[in-house]
Coordinates of C-alpha atoms in Angstrom, one line a residue:
M92 CA -84.1 -140.3 -85.9
D93 CA -81.3 -142.8 -86.4
A94 CA -78.7 -143.3 -83.7
P95 CA -75.8 -140.9 -83.7
D96 CA -73.5 -143.7 -84.6
D97 CA -75.3 -143.9 -87.9
L98 CA -74.2 -140.3 -88.8
P99 CA -71.4 -141.4 -91.2
V100 CA -73.9 -143.5 -93.1
Q101 CA -76.5 -140.7 -93.2
L102 CA -73.9 -138.2 -94.5
A103 CA -72.7 -140.6 -97.2
R104 CA -76.3 -141.2 -98.3
L105 CA -77.0 -137.4 -98.3
A106 CA -73.9 -136.8 -100.5
R107 CA -75.2 -139.3 -103.0
E108 CA -78.7 -137.9 -103.1
E109 CA -78.0 -134.1 -103.2
S110 CA -75.9 -132.1 -105.6
A111 CA -75.1 -129.4 -102.9
P112 CA -75.8 -130.9 -99.5
L113 CA -74.0 -128.4 -97.3
R114 CA -77.1 -127.1 -95.5
S115 CA -78.7 -130.5 -95.2
A116 CA -75.5 -132.1 -94.0
L117 CA -75.1 -129.3 -91.4
D118 CA -78.7 -129.9 -90.2
L119 CA -77.9 -133.6 -89.8
V120 CA -74.6 -132.9 -88.0
H121 CA -76.2 -130.5 -85.6
A122 CA -79.1 -132.8 -84.8
A123 CA -76.7 -135.7 -84.1
L124 CA -74.3 -133.7 -82.0
A125 CA -77.1 -132.0 -80.1
Q126 CA -78.3 -135.5 -79.1
R127 CA -74.8 -136.7 -78.3
S128 CA -73.2 -133.6 -76.7
G129 CA -75.9 -131.0 -76.3
V130 CA -74.5 -128.8 -79.1
R131 CA -77.0 -125.9 -79.6
R132 CA -75.6 -124.3 -82.8
A133 CA -73.4 -125.4 -85.6
E134 CA -71.9 -122.9 -88.1
V135 CA -69.7 -123.4 -91.2
L136 CA -67.4 -120.5 -92.0
A137 CA -65.3 -119.9 -95.1
H138 CA -63.2 -117.3 -96.7
E139 CA -65.0 -114.8 -99.1
G140 CA -62.3 -112.5 -100.4
S141 CA -60.3 -111.3 -97.5
E142 CA -63.1 -111.9 -94.9
V143 CA -64.2 -115.0 -93.1
V144 CA -68.0 -115.3 -93.2
V145 CA -70.7 -117.8 -92.0
V146 CA -71.9 -119.7 -95.1
A147 CA -74.4 -122.0 -93.3
R148 CA -75.9 -122.2 -89.8
A149 CA -78.1 -124.7 -87.9
G150 CA -79.5 -124.6 -84.4
E151 CA -80.4 -121.7 -82.1
P152 CA -80.1 -118.1 -83.3
G153 CA -78.5 -115.4 -81.3
P154 CA -75.7 -115.7 -78.6
V155 CA -75.2 -119.2 -77.2
P156 CA -73.4 -119.4 -73.8
G157 CA -70.8 -122.1 -73.1
E158 CA -67.9 -123.6 -75.0
C159 CA -67.1 -123.2 -78.7
A160 CA -65.2 -125.9 -80.4
V161 CA -63.6 -125.4 -83.8
V162 CA -63.3 -128.3 -86.3
P163 CA -61.1 -127.7 -89.4
L164 CA -62.8 -128.7 -92.6
R165 CA -60.0 -130.1 -94.9
H166 CA -60.2 -131.8 -98.2
G167 CA -57.2 -133.0 -100.3
G168 CA -54.8 -131.4 -97.9
A169 CA -56.4 -127.9 -98.3
E170 CA -58.4 -126.2 -95.6
M171 CA -61.9 -125.4 -97.0
G172 CA -63.3 -123.7 -93.9
L173 CA -64.1 -124.2 -90.3
L174 CA -67.0 -125.8 -88.3
H175 CA -67.9 -123.9 -85.1
L176 CA -69.9 -125.9 -82.4
H177 CA -71.5 -123.7 -79.8
G178 CA -73.0 -124.7 -76.4
G179 CA -73.3 -128.0 -74.7
H180 CA -70.1 -130.0 -74.4
P181 CA -68.6 -130.0 -77.9
E182 CA -65.3 -131.1 -76.5
D183 CA -66.9 -134.5 -75.8
V184 CA -67.4 -135.2 -79.5
E185 CA -65.0 -138.1 -80.3
P186 CA -62.1 -137.5 -82.7
A187 CA -63.5 -140.1 -85.1
V188 CA -66.8 -138.3 -85.3
R189 CA -65.1 -135.0 -85.8
A190 CA -63.0 -136.5 -88.6
V191 CA -66.1 -137.9 -90.4
V192 CA -68.0 -134.7 -89.9
G193 CA -65.1 -132.6 -91.0
H194 CA -64.6 -134.6 -94.2
H195 CA -68.2 -134.6 -95.3
L196 CA -68.7 -130.9 -94.6
A197 CA -65.4 -130.1 -96.3
V198 CA -66.6 -131.9 -99.4
A199 CA -69.9 -130.1 -99.3
L200 CA -68.1 -126.8 -98.8
R201 CA -65.8 -127.6 -101.8
D202 CA -68.9 -128.2 -103.9
V203 CA -70.4 -124.9 -102.8
A204 CA -67.1 -123.1 -103.7
A205 CA -67.0 -124.9 -107.0
A206 CA -70.6 -123.9 -107.7
R207 CA -69.8 -120.3 -106.8
E208 CA -66.7 -120.3 -109.1
Q209 CA -68.8 -121.7 -111.9
A210 CA -71.5 -119.1 -111.3
E211 CA -68.8 -116.4 -111.3
L212 CA -67.3 -117.8 -114.5
H213 CA -70.7 -117.7 -116.1
R214 CA -71.3 -114.1 -114.8
V215 CA -68.0 -112.9 -116.2
T216 CA -68.5 -114.8 -119.5
D217 CA -71.9 -113.3 -119.9
A218 CA -70.5 -109.8 -119.2
V219 CA -67.8 -110.3 -121.8
R220 CA -70.3 -111.5 -124.3
R221 CA -72.5 -108.5 -123.6
L222 CA -69.6 -106.1 -123.9
F223 CA -68.6 -107.5 -127.3
E224 CA -72.1 -108.1 -128.7
E225 CA -73.5 -104.8 -127.8
G226 CA -70.1 -103.1 -128.5
A227 CA -70.3 -104.3 -132.0
R228 CA -73.6 -102.5 -132.5
V229 CA -72.8 -99.1 -130.8
S230 CA -72.7 -96.2 -133.2
S231 CA -70.3 -93.9 -131.3
V232 CA -67.4 -93.7 -129.0
E233 CA -69.7 -92.2 -126.4
A234 CA -72.1 -95.2 -126.6
A235 CA -69.1 -97.6 -126.3
G236 CA -67.9 -95.7 -123.2
R237 CA -71.3 -95.9 -121.5
L238 CA -71.5 -99.6 -122.3
L239 CA -68.1 -100.2 -120.8
A240 CA -69.0 -98.2 -117.7
A241 CA -72.2 -100.2 -117.2
V242 CA -70.6 -103.6 -117.7
T243 CA -67.6 -102.9 -115.6
A244 CA -69.7 -101.6 -112.7
D245 CA -71.8 -104.7 -112.9
V246 CA -68.8 -107.1 -113.0
L247 CA -66.9 -105.4 -110.2
G248 CA -70.0 -104.6 -108.1
T249 CA -69.1 -101.0 -107.6
E250 CA -71.4 -98.2 -106.7
R251 CA -69.9 -95.6 -109.1
T252 CA -68.1 -95.9 -112.4
A253 CA -66.9 -93.1 -114.6
V254 CA -65.1 -93.5 -118.0
M255 CA -62.9 -90.8 -119.4
L256 CA -62.1 -91.0 -123.1
V257 CA -59.4 -89.1 -125.0
D258 CA -58.3 -88.2 -128.5
P259 CA -54.8 -89.2 -129.8
D260 CA -53.3 -86.1 -128.1
T261 CA -54.8 -87.3 -124.8
R262 CA -57.3 -84.4 -124.8
V263 CA -60.4 -85.4 -122.9
T264 CA -63.4 -85.9 -125.3
H265 CA -66.0 -87.6 -123.1
V266 CA -66.7 -88.2 -119.4
L267 CA -69.5 -90.8 -118.9
G268 CA -70.8 -92.2 -115.6
I269 CA -72.9 -95.0 -114.1
G270 CA -74.5 -94.6 -110.7
L271 CA -73.5 -91.0 -110.3
P272 CA -75.7 -88.4 -108.5
E273 CA -77.7 -86.1 -110.7
G274 CA -75.4 -83.4 -112.1
L275 CA -72.1 -85.1 -111.2
E276 CA -71.5 -86.4 -114.8
Q277 CA -72.0 -82.9 -116.1
Q278 CA -69.8 -81.4 -113.5
L279 CA -67.0 -83.9 -114.4
A280 CA -67.4 -83.2 -118.1
A281 CA -67.4 -79.4 -117.6
S282 CA -64.1 -79.6 -115.6
L283 CA -62.3 -82.2 -117.8
V284 CA -63.5 -82.2 -121.4
G285 CA -61.0 -80.3 -123.5
R286 CA -58.2 -80.6 -121.0
L287 CA -55.1 -82.8 -121.5
A288 CA -55.5 -86.0 -119.5
R289 CA -51.7 -86.3 -119.2
D290 CA -51.8 -83.4 -116.8
S291 CA -53.7 -85.6 -114.3
P292 CA -51.6 -87.6 -111.7
A293 CA -54.1 -90.5 -111.9
W294 CA -53.6 -90.6 -115.7
R295 CA -49.8 -90.6 -115.4
R296 CA -49.9 -93.4 -112.8
A297 CA -52.1 -95.4 -115.1
T298 CA -49.8 -94.9 -118.0
A299 CA -46.7 -95.8 -116.0
A300 CA -48.3 -98.9 -114.4
G301 CA -49.5 -100.3 -117.8
G302 CA -52.3 -102.0 -115.8
P303 CA -55.1 -101.4 -113.3
E304 CA -54.4 -99.2 -110.2
V305 CA -56.0 -100.7 -107.1
V306 CA -56.6 -98.4 -104.1
D307 CA -58.3 -99.7 -101.0
D308 CA -58.4 -96.3 -99.2
V309 CA -58.3 -93.0 -101.1
A310 CA -57.0 -91.3 -98.0
T311 CA -53.7 -93.0 -98.5
A312 CA -53.5 -92.4 -102.3
P313 CA -51.8 -89.5 -104.0
V314 CA -54.9 -88.0 -105.6
R315 CA -55.1 -84.4 -106.7
P316 CA -57.5 -82.1 -104.7
G317 CA -60.5 -81.4 -106.9
G318 CA -59.3 -84.0 -109.5
F319 CA -61.1 -86.8 -111.2
V320 CA -61.0 -89.3 -108.2
Q321 CA -61.9 -86.7 -105.5
T322 CA -64.8 -85.3 -107.6
L323 CA -66.2 -88.8 -108.1
G324 CA -66.3 -89.1 -104.3
V325 CA -65.1 -92.7 -104.0
R326 CA -63.4 -94.1 -100.9
S327 CA -61.9 -97.2 -102.7
Y328 CA -61.4 -97.6 -106.4
V329 CA -59.9 -99.5 -109.3
S330 CA -58.6 -97.5 -112.2
L331 CA -58.5 -99.4 -115.5
P332 CA -56.3 -98.0 -118.3
L333 CA -57.9 -98.6 -121.7
M334 CA -54.9 -99.5 -123.9
S335 CA -55.4 -99.9 -127.7
A336 CA -52.8 -100.7 -130.4
E337 CA -52.3 -96.9 -130.7
G338 CA -51.9 -96.2 -127.0
L339 CA -54.1 -95.2 -124.1
V340 CA -57.6 -94.3 -125.3
G341 CA -59.1 -93.7 -121.9
T342 CA -59.6 -94.8 -118.3
A343 CA -62.4 -96.4 -116.4
L344 CA -62.6 -95.7 -112.7
C345 CA -64.8 -97.9 -110.5
G346 CA -65.3 -97.4 -106.8
D347 CA -67.5 -97.4 -103.8
V348 CA -68.6 -94.3 -101.8
T349 CA -70.3 -96.0 -98.7
R350 CA -67.4 -98.3 -97.8
R351 CA -63.7 -98.9 -98.0
R352 CA -63.1 -102.0 -100.0
T353 CA -60.2 -104.5 -99.9
W354 CA -59.7 -105.5 -103.6
T355 CA -58.7 -109.1 -104.1
A356 CA -56.4 -110.8 -106.6
A357 CA -59.6 -111.9 -108.4
D358 CA -60.8 -108.3 -108.6
R359 CA -57.5 -107.2 -110.1
A360 CA -57.6 -110.0 -112.7
L361 CA -61.1 -109.0 -113.7
A362 CA -60.0 -105.4 -114.0
E363 CA -57.1 -106.4 -116.2
R364 CA -59.4 -108.4 -118.4
F365 CA -62.0 -105.7 -118.8
A366 CA -59.3 -103.0 -119.3
L367 CA -58.1 -104.9 -122.4
Q368 CA -61.5 -105.9 -123.8
G369 CA -63.0 -102.5 -123.0
A370 CA -60.2 -100.8 -125.0
V371 CA -61.0 -103.0 -128.0
V372 CA -64.6 -102.0 -127.9
V373 CA -63.9 -98.3 -127.6
D374 CA -61.2 -98.4 -130.3
N375 CA -63.5 -100.3 -132.7
A376 CA -66.2 -97.7 -132.1
R377 CA -63.7 -94.9 -132.8
L378 CA -62.8 -96.6 -136.1
R379 CA -66.5 -97.0 -137.0
E380 CA -67.0 -93.3 -136.3
L381 CA -64.0 -92.4 -138.5
D382 CA -65.3 -94.7 -141.3
R383 CA -68.8 -93.1 -141.2
A384 CA -67.3 -89.6 -141.2
H385 CA -65.2 -90.6 -144.2
L386 CA -68.2 -92.0 -146.0
R387 CA -70.2 -88.8 -145.2
Q388 CA -67.3 -86.8 -146.6
L389 CA -67.2 -88.8 -149.8
E390 CA -71.0 -88.6 -150.2
H391 CA -70.8 -84.8 -149.6
R392 CA -68.1 -84.5 -152.3
A393 CA -70.1 -86.6 -154.7
F394 CA -73.1 -84.3 -154.5
H395 CA -71.6 -80.9 -153.7
D396 CA -69.4 -78.3 -155.5
Q397 CA -66.1 -78.0 -153.8
L398 CA -65.7 -74.3 -154.5
T399 CA -69.0 -72.9 -153.4
G400 CA -70.3 -75.7 -151.1
L401 CA -73.6 -75.7 -153.1
P402 CA -75.1 -79.0 -154.4
N403 CA -73.8 -80.0 -157.8
R404 CA -75.4 -81.0 -161.1
A405 CA -75.9 -84.6 -159.9
A406 CA -77.7 -83.4 -156.7
L407 CA -79.9 -81.0 -158.8
L408 CA -80.8 -83.8 -161.2
G409 CA -81.8 -86.0 -158.3
C410 CA -83.9 -83.2 -156.8
L411 CA -85.7 -82.7 -160.1
G412 CA -86.2 -86.4 -160.6
D413 CA -87.7 -86.8 -157.1
A414 CA -90.2 -83.9 -157.8
L415 CA -91.3 -85.5 -161.1
D416 CA -91.4 -89.0 -159.8
P417 CA -95.1 -90.0 -159.2
V418 CA -94.0 -91.8 -155.9
T419 CA -91.7 -89.2 -154.3
G420 CA -93.2 -86.0 -155.8
D421 CA -96.4 -84.4 -157.1
G422 CA -95.0 -83.7 -160.6
R423 CA -94.7 -79.9 -159.9
V424 CA -91.4 -78.2 -160.0
A425 CA -90.0 -74.9 -161.2
L426 CA -86.4 -74.6 -162.5
L427 CA -84.4 -71.4 -162.6
L428 CA -81.2 -71.5 -164.7
I429 CA -78.8 -68.7 -163.9
D430 CA -75.9 -67.5 -166.0
L431 CA -73.7 -64.7 -164.6
D432 CA -73.3 -61.8 -167.0
G433 CA -69.7 -60.4 -167.2
F434 CA -68.1 -63.2 -165.3
K435 CA -65.5 -63.9 -168.0
R436 CA -64.5 -60.2 -167.9
V437 CA -63.9 -60.5 -164.1
N438 CA -61.7 -63.6 -164.7
D439 CA -59.8 -62.0 -167.5
T440 CA -59.1 -58.6 -165.9
L441 CA -58.9 -59.4 -162.2
G442 CA -57.8 -63.1 -162.2
H443 CA -59.2 -66.5 -161.5
H444 CA -58.9 -66.1 -157.7
T445 CA -61.2 -63.1 -157.8
G446 CA -63.6 -65.1 -160.0
D447 CA -63.6 -67.9 -157.4
V448 CA -64.3 -65.5 -154.6
L449 CA -67.1 -63.9 -156.7
L450 CA -68.7 -67.3 -157.2
Q451 CA -68.5 -68.0 -153.4
Q452 CA -70.3 -64.7 -152.7
V453 CA -72.9 -65.4 -155.3
A454 CA -73.6 -68.8 -153.7
D455 CA -73.9 -67.0 -150.3
R456 CA -76.5 -64.6 -151.7
L457 CA -78.5 -67.4 -153.3
R458 CA -78.6 -69.2 -149.9
E459 CA -80.0 -66.1 -148.3
L460 CA -82.9 -65.9 -150.8
L461 CA -83.9 -69.6 -150.9
P462 CA -87.3 -70.4 -149.6
A463 CA -87.9 -73.6 -147.6
G464 CA -87.7 -76.7 -149.7
A465 CA -85.8 -75.0 -152.5
T466 CA -82.4 -76.3 -153.7
A467 CA -79.6 -74.1 -155.2
A468 CA -76.9 -75.7 -157.2
R469 CA -73.7 -74.9 -159.2
L470 CA -73.8 -76.7 -162.5
G471 CA -70.3 -75.7 -163.6
G472 CA -68.4 -72.5 -164.5
D473 CA -70.7 -69.5 -163.9
E474 CA -73.9 -71.5 -164.4
L475 CA -76.2 -72.0 -161.4
A476 CA -79.7 -73.2 -160.8
V477 CA -82.5 -73.2 -158.3
A478 CA -85.2 -75.9 -158.1
L479 CA -88.5 -75.1 -156.4
P480 CA -90.7 -78.2 -156.0
G481 CA -94.4 -78.5 -155.2
P482 CA -96.3 -75.4 -154.1
A483 CA -93.2 -73.3 -154.1
T484 CA -93.4 -73.2 -158.0
A485 CA -95.9 -70.4 -157.7
H486 CA -93.2 -68.1 -156.4
A487 CA -90.6 -68.9 -159.1
A488 CA -91.0 -65.5 -160.9
D489 CA -90.8 -63.5 -157.7
L490 CA -87.7 -65.4 -156.6
A491 CA -86.1 -64.9 -160.1
R492 CA -86.6 -61.1 -159.8
A493 CA -85.1 -61.1 -156.3
V494 CA -82.1 -63.1 -157.4
H495 CA -81.5 -60.9 -160.4
E496 CA -81.6 -57.8 -158.2
R497 CA -79.4 -59.2 -155.4
L498 CA -76.8 -60.7 -157.8
G499 CA -76.5 -57.4 -159.6
Q500 CA -75.5 -55.5 -156.4
P501 CA -71.7 -54.8 -156.0
Y502 CA -69.4 -57.4 -154.4
G503 CA -66.5 -56.4 -152.2
I504 CA -63.4 -58.5 -153.1
E505 CA -60.0 -57.6 -151.7
G506 CA -60.8 -53.9 -151.6
R507 CA -62.4 -53.8 -155.0
A508 CA -66.1 -53.3 -155.9
V509 CA -66.8 -56.0 -158.5
R510 CA -70.0 -56.1 -160.5
T511 CA -71.8 -58.8 -162.5
G512 CA -75.4 -59.4 -163.6
A513 CA -77.5 -62.5 -164.2
S514 CA -79.6 -63.9 -167.0
I515 CA -82.3 -66.3 -165.6
G516 CA -84.4 -68.8 -167.5
I517 CA -87.6 -70.2 -165.8
A518 CA -89.3 -73.4 -166.8
H519 CA -92.2 -75.2 -165.0
A520 CA -93.2 -78.8 -164.9
P521 CA -95.6 -80.1 -166.0
R522 CA -96.4 -77.0 -168.2
H523 CA -93.2 -76.9 -170.2
A524 CA -92.0 -80.5 -169.7
T525 CA -92.8 -83.6 -167.7
E526 CA -89.3 -85.1 -167.5
V527 CA -85.9 -83.7 -166.4
T528 CA -84.2 -83.4 -169.8
G529 CA -87.1 -81.5 -171.3
L530 CA -87.3 -79.2 -168.2
L531 CA -83.6 -78.4 -168.4
R532 CA -83.9 -77.7 -172.2
A533 CA -86.9 -75.3 -171.7
A534 CA -85.1 -73.4 -168.9
D535 CA -81.9 -73.2 -170.9
E536 CA -83.7 -71.7 -173.9
A537 CA -85.4 -69.2 -171.7
M538 CA -82.1 -68.2 -170.1
Y539 CA -80.4 -67.6 -173.5
R540 CA -83.4 -65.4 -174.6
A541 CA -82.9 -63.4 -171.4
K542 CA -79.2 -63.1 -172.1
R543 CA -79.9 -61.9 -175.7
A544 CA -82.3 -59.3 -174.3
G545 CA -79.7 -57.9 -171.9
G546 CA -80.2 -60.0 -168.8
G547 CA -82.9 -60.5 -166.1
P548 CA -85.4 -63.2 -165.7
R549 CA -87.5 -64.8 -168.6
T550 CA -90.0 -67.6 -168.5
A551 CA -90.2 -70.3 -171.2
P552 CA -93.1 -69.8 -173.6

């Protein structure tokens, strides 16, 4: 190899040729100093969090007897790390050589630190992107909570993460975990869901702090025996309050069970960031759930009778249309139109409230009698209907007789026995009609013939 005096030139050339020359530069330094002063091992140390660790090593492994010289690695007035020289006579290395070596290794160490910072930035940015991209697609608050737990555990590198979500009254609605032993999530949920989170000391601390709670050692923290933290079994943790515009929507607790961890300022900054962004994801999922529930309610109202809960005329027409459509049905459907006999008398003598209760009980009896696939509907007033599509059409007459008998039995309303009868018209497709309007007309005519005959079922001719 080149003479040791050429070391500065070789280090400068290496810096130009390699983007991250720390290991190569250390190999070069060790070889030169081994020749010059008998150095047997060279190590570069730097801070990682609160610890000083070896980031590169050249020379002999294992213990090396003899002296150890320490060379500070400084760049731009800041100490980037230390160079340890073991064995031989490192004290004989000239100050000028130490200065050159220290400078080049400090620059290489700076590049390593910059690369790590860049990689960490990319890692966190990717996690944020994942949180928002997947969070925009989740269909429930529970799914949003699980996503937040997974991403937070990944970013902070914790062994266990649990997310507790609450409703506006701070009553716990979900407990979700990542990395938990089998059964622990269910145990947490069983003990916490339905309880008020504000009764928990950890929750109150999170609310008062307005930011993450960082605990290096659970043994020194004021945790409640048998509470959330203790049940989770962590030795060190970060608790992230999930704050939305409406207040606290939950907490995410991330921790380790196999070690006590000293949380850094960078860890706290990450926790603060994901607390804010996680709350947005959970809050948006909650709003989407509310929107879907509202849409389902509107849809239900559009196709159901508000008094009886039965499908309404629009729903019945849709059912008949589907059965008669050559794509969605086979063209076979039976329609029973039902008119209550004596309903006006009940309204006039006992009041509209009794009439409403009577209609609700009639609807309940119809539901009891319906075969699979049949649809009962209230068309308005005291007029109801049953549609039996496909093979069920064969049982239309038997069902009509059962409905007539059941609806004719007394109803108990506020201590009174109330009676009513039923006139039922039956029409079949395709025998009586092949489209909805004709089928309704045929069943209506049959129902009026039944009414004129004193009630009961009658099939269209």
